[in-house]
Amino acid sequence: MLVRAQLLDEQALAEIYDRWSPALYRYALRLLGAKDLAEECVAETFSRFLVSLHQDRGPREFLQAYLFRISHNWMTDYYRSHRSALLPLDPAVRAACEDEPMQLSDLEAERGQVRAALSRLTPDQRQVVLLRFEEEWNSEMIAAALNKSEGAVKALQHRALESLRRMLLPSGMEES
Amino acid sequence: MTRKNISPDEKLQLLLARFRDVPARDPAAEAAGRRDFLKQAAGWRASASRTAQPSGAGAADRRVSFFQGRGFLLFPAGLAAVALALLMFFGGSAVTVFAAQNSLPGDVLYGIKTFSEDAAFFLPVSPQTKVDLTLRFTDRRIYEITGLQYAGRPIPEFAIERYQDELDLVLALAAGMDDPGMAISLEQASSHADGQLRQIVQLLDTGPDVSVLVLLQNRLREHVQKIELGKTAPQEFRLKIREEQEEKAGIDSNGSENVSQTPDTAPTIGRPSKTPDPGGDDTDADKPTKDRGKAAEFKGTIAAVDAGNLTLTLEDGSNRIFVLTSETKIRIPGFGHDATFADLKVGDGATVRAKKDESGVLVAESIDVEPVQPVLVRYAGTVTDYQAGAGIAIREKNGTLRTFLITSDTKIIFDPKDKSKNLRVGSEVTIAAVRDASGGTPTASEIAVKAPKAGKPATYKGKIAAVDAGSLTLALKDGSSLAFVLTGETKINIAGLGRGATVADLKAGDDATVRATTDESGALVADKIDVKPVQPVLDRYSGTVTDYQAGAGITIREKNGALRTFRITSETKITFAPKDQEQILEVGSEVTITAARDASGGTPIANEIAVKRKKKATPTHPEASLLPDVQICAGPPGWNGREVEKISWSIL
C-alpha cells in the first residue's frame, strides 16, 4: 500500500484515509476538546503526509505511527502557540453524549477532572497516556509514533501515571 | 459502577476510561476532509507528471492549482500593509482597501484595488519578488474576468490591457535577470500561464459572446511561446523582449495609444522601462549579423530533441536550439553512419557544429554524441511490497527499505532454477536502478529474482488478516501482507489453548508469529504458528436491570445511579445462580455484566450477563415457620412457581 501511496495512487490514499482518519480524529478530539480543531488537525496531518510523499520523504513502514507522529507534532506546536490550548469540552461534544442528564453531569465532572489532570502533563506524557490507554497501543508503536525509544516511552508512561495518580486519586481514595 | 478491592492503577484506568467516549465524527466533515485530501493528491499527481519542474517545498508551493489563492489571499499580507499605509496617507481607510480587494473591473472600488497593487512596487524588493507578485496579479485578473463572465457583465478593455501589461512585465523582469533567475521566473510564469489558459478554456463554454476570451486565449498563447523561447534561447529572448519594449516606448513617446494609461490603471510605478542587459552570455554564434556563415562548435548535454530541432544545454547552463536538416551528420559511437535523430537521447553529451543562416537560426551541420552511461546501482533484499507495472519495495539486509518505480522498460529476470517464475512479496531480488540525482524515487531497470531457497525457515510477525483451511495471510507492520500455505504438518500454538489448537481456532486480528519455509515453487509453507489472541479488555458492571430486550440489548442502573446500556448478541451468555430456580432475566433483576471494552466508543457488547438469585420476600404470616416445605416438580410452560406461596397461605 505504501508503494502505491508513494505513487500518489488515489485508491491507496483513499484506503489510508478511511483506515486511519477516524482514530486520528478521536485522538485529536480527546486532546484538543473541540471538533473543528480535531478536524483541522486531521486535515493538516494528511496534508503533511502528502507533502512528504511528494518529496519522497514518506514513511517506509509504520504508517500508522508516522501519521500519529505528524498529528503529535501538530498538536505540540498548537500547545506551544496556545498556552491554554486544552479547551473546555465543545458543547457539541457534550450534546452527543447519550447518558441521562443526571448521569451526564457526573460524567462531565469526571471527564473534566481527567482533562484537567491531562492538561497538566507534558505534551509527550499526555500523548503516551492517550495512545496507551485510549488507543491501546503497545510501547513499540508509541515509540515509533513519538520518535522515541521504547525505554523513553515507558519512562514517560511511568511518570505520567504517577502524576495522574497524585492528581486524580487523593491519598484516601487510593486505599479504598 | 461497583467494583470490589480495585487497585489504584485499576481505578486510574477506570477514570481514564471515562475519557474514552468520544462522540461520532460528523460524516459531512469527514467526507469533506477525505475529498480535500484526495483533491490535493490529484493536484500533486498532475504536477508530478509535468516535466522540468523543480523539486522541493518552494516548487510545490508554486504548483498550487489555479485559484487556490482564492481572491483576496492572492494579495500578500505584507504588501497589502504597505499599500494600505500608502492609501491611508492619501486619505483612504483600512476598511476601504480591504473591501476593494474583491471588487471587479467597473466597480467603484476597483481603482483602489489597482492602486494598492501598483503601490506595492514602491517596495525595495528583488525582481524575483516582483515577478512573483505580478504573477499573482495576473491570476487576479483572470479571477476578475471569471467573475465578470459568470455575472454576465462585459469585460472592459482596460482589464484586458492591464492583464497584458502584467504579462509583459513578468517577461521584462525575467529578461533582466541572470540565466538561473530567469529560468526560475519563466518556470513560474509558465505554471501560472498554464492554469490561466485552462481557466479561459473553461470559460469559453459559459456564454454566447466569447470573442474577448478568444482574444485573451491568443495573447496567452503568444505569452507562452515567448516563455518557451526564453527557456530554450535566453539571449534571443532578451533581444526580443528588449525590441518589444523599445517599440512600445516609441509608441508611448509619440503620444499615441498607451493602453496602460486608463482611468483605472495607475502609471506603472517602479516598473522597469527597459530590460537591462545581463551580458556575459554572448557568443559568436549568437551574433547572427556579425558572424553569419561561420561555423562554431557547441558542447553540452542534449536537453530536448525531435525531428526538426535539438536543444543543447551548454556548460554555462544556457540552452541553444539547433535546426536539424537532412544534411546534419549524426555520429554516435557504435552506430556507425546509420544514426538518426531518433537515436539521440536526452541526457547524452554532444558536440554540435553549427552555423547561422540568413535569418540568424543555428543550423546543425554535425552532431557528435558521447552517450552517457547511466550510473547503475544495485540493491539486494527481500520484497516487502510489489505492484506489477507500478512499483516495488525491498528491505535490504541492513534493514533499509528502498522503493523503486517499475515501468514498461523494467526487465524482470528469473533464476533459471526457479520453476515458479513468481515475483512476489518475500522474493529475494537484486534490483538495478539508475541513480536519480534529483533524489526522486529511482526507476528499476532490472529486477533479478533469485530462486527460492527451500529448507531455510524464516520467521514473520504480524496480524492475521485472513485464514482458511489451506492458507493464512499475515499483515506485516510495514503495511504489506504475506500469504502462507497451511498443511497438516503446520503446528499451531495458541496461548491459552496450547498445542492442541487447530486452524479453526485461528482468528483474523490476532497477533501471530509464523515460521515458514519456502518450497521449491516459491510458496511459503508455514511450519509453526504461534498466536497471541488479542485479549479483549473486559469490564464488569453490576446493577439493576432497567430495560431488557431479549437478543437485542439491556440497560442497567449501577448503585451510583449510572445507567449503562449493552448490546446482546447470539454470543452473549446469560447465566443464573446455581440455586436460582426461577432463572428469569427481567426488569428489576440484579445482574453483573461482563463486556469487552469498545475502543471505538460505541455501545459495548455484553459477553456475559450473570443474573443474581432474587431475594425472596420474608413471609410475614405469624405461622410462616409452620409452612410446609413445598417443592415444585413440574408446571405448565411459563409457570414459575411463584404462586405456590399464595396457595400455601390460602391452605393455611
PDB file of C-alpha atoms in Angstrom, chain B residues 16 21 35-36 109 138 167-168 201 211 238 260 302 320 329 357 359 429 447 453 457-458 537 540 589-590 600 644:
ATOM      1  CA  LEU B  16      -9.185   7.284  32.022  1.00  0.00           C
ATOM      2  CA  ASP B  21     -16.110   8.000  24.910  1.00  0.00           C
ATOM      3  CA  ARG B  35     -12.452  14.883  -0.578  1.00  0.00           C
ATOM      4  CA  ASP B  36      -9.963  17.690   0.083  1.00  0.00           C
ATOM      5  CA  LEU B 109     -13.646  50.302  -5.510  1.00  0.00           C
ATOM      6  CA  THR B 138      -2.270  38.065 -13.398  1.00  0.00           C
ATOM      7  CA  LEU B 167       2.161  39.510 -18.604  1.00  0.00           C
ATOM      8  CA  ASP B 168       4.665  41.734 -20.413  1.00  0.00           C
ATOM      9  CA  VAL B 201     -10.814  27.338 -21.949  1.00  0.00           C
ATOM     10  CA  SER B 211     -14.757  36.924 -28.504  1.00  0.00           C
ATOM     11  CA  ARG B 238      16.229  39.001 -24.141  1.00  0.00           C
ATOM     12  CA  SER B 260      -1.919  51.221 -19.651  1.00  0.00           C
ATOM     13  CA  ILE B 302      21.095  17.191 -25.075  1.00  0.00           C
ATOM     14  CA  ARG B 320      20.894  26.608 -27.624  1.00  0.00           C
ATOM     15  CA  LYS B 329      25.507  14.408 -39.813  1.00  0.00           C
ATOM     16  CA  ASP B 357      21.646  31.002 -41.671  1.00  0.00           C
ATOM     17  CA  SER B 359      17.613  34.542 -40.531  1.00  0.00           C
ATOM     18  CA  VAL B 429      15.803  -9.885  -5.528  1.00  0.00           C
ATOM     19  CA  ILE B 447      14.881  -6.924 -11.237  1.00  0.00           C
ATOM     20  CA  LYS B 453      15.802 -21.345  -1.258  1.00  0.00           C
ATOM     21  CA  PRO B 457      12.931 -21.266   7.607  1.00  0.00           C
ATOM     22  CA  ALA B 458      12.273 -17.654   8.354  1.00  0.00           C
ATOM     23  CA  VAL B 537     -10.157  -5.903  27.967  1.00  0.00           C
ATOM     24  CA  ARG B 540     -17.679  -5.771  34.835  1.00  0.00           C
ATOM     25  CA  SER B 589     -33.196  -8.381  38.086  1.00  0.00           C
ATOM     26  CA  GLU B 590     -29.847  -7.829  39.753  1.00  0.00           C
ATOM     27  CA  SER B 600     -14.498   2.902  19.080  1.00  0.00           C
ATOM     28  CA  VAL B 644     -47.095 -21.581  45.397  1.00  0.00           C
TER      29      VAL B 644
END
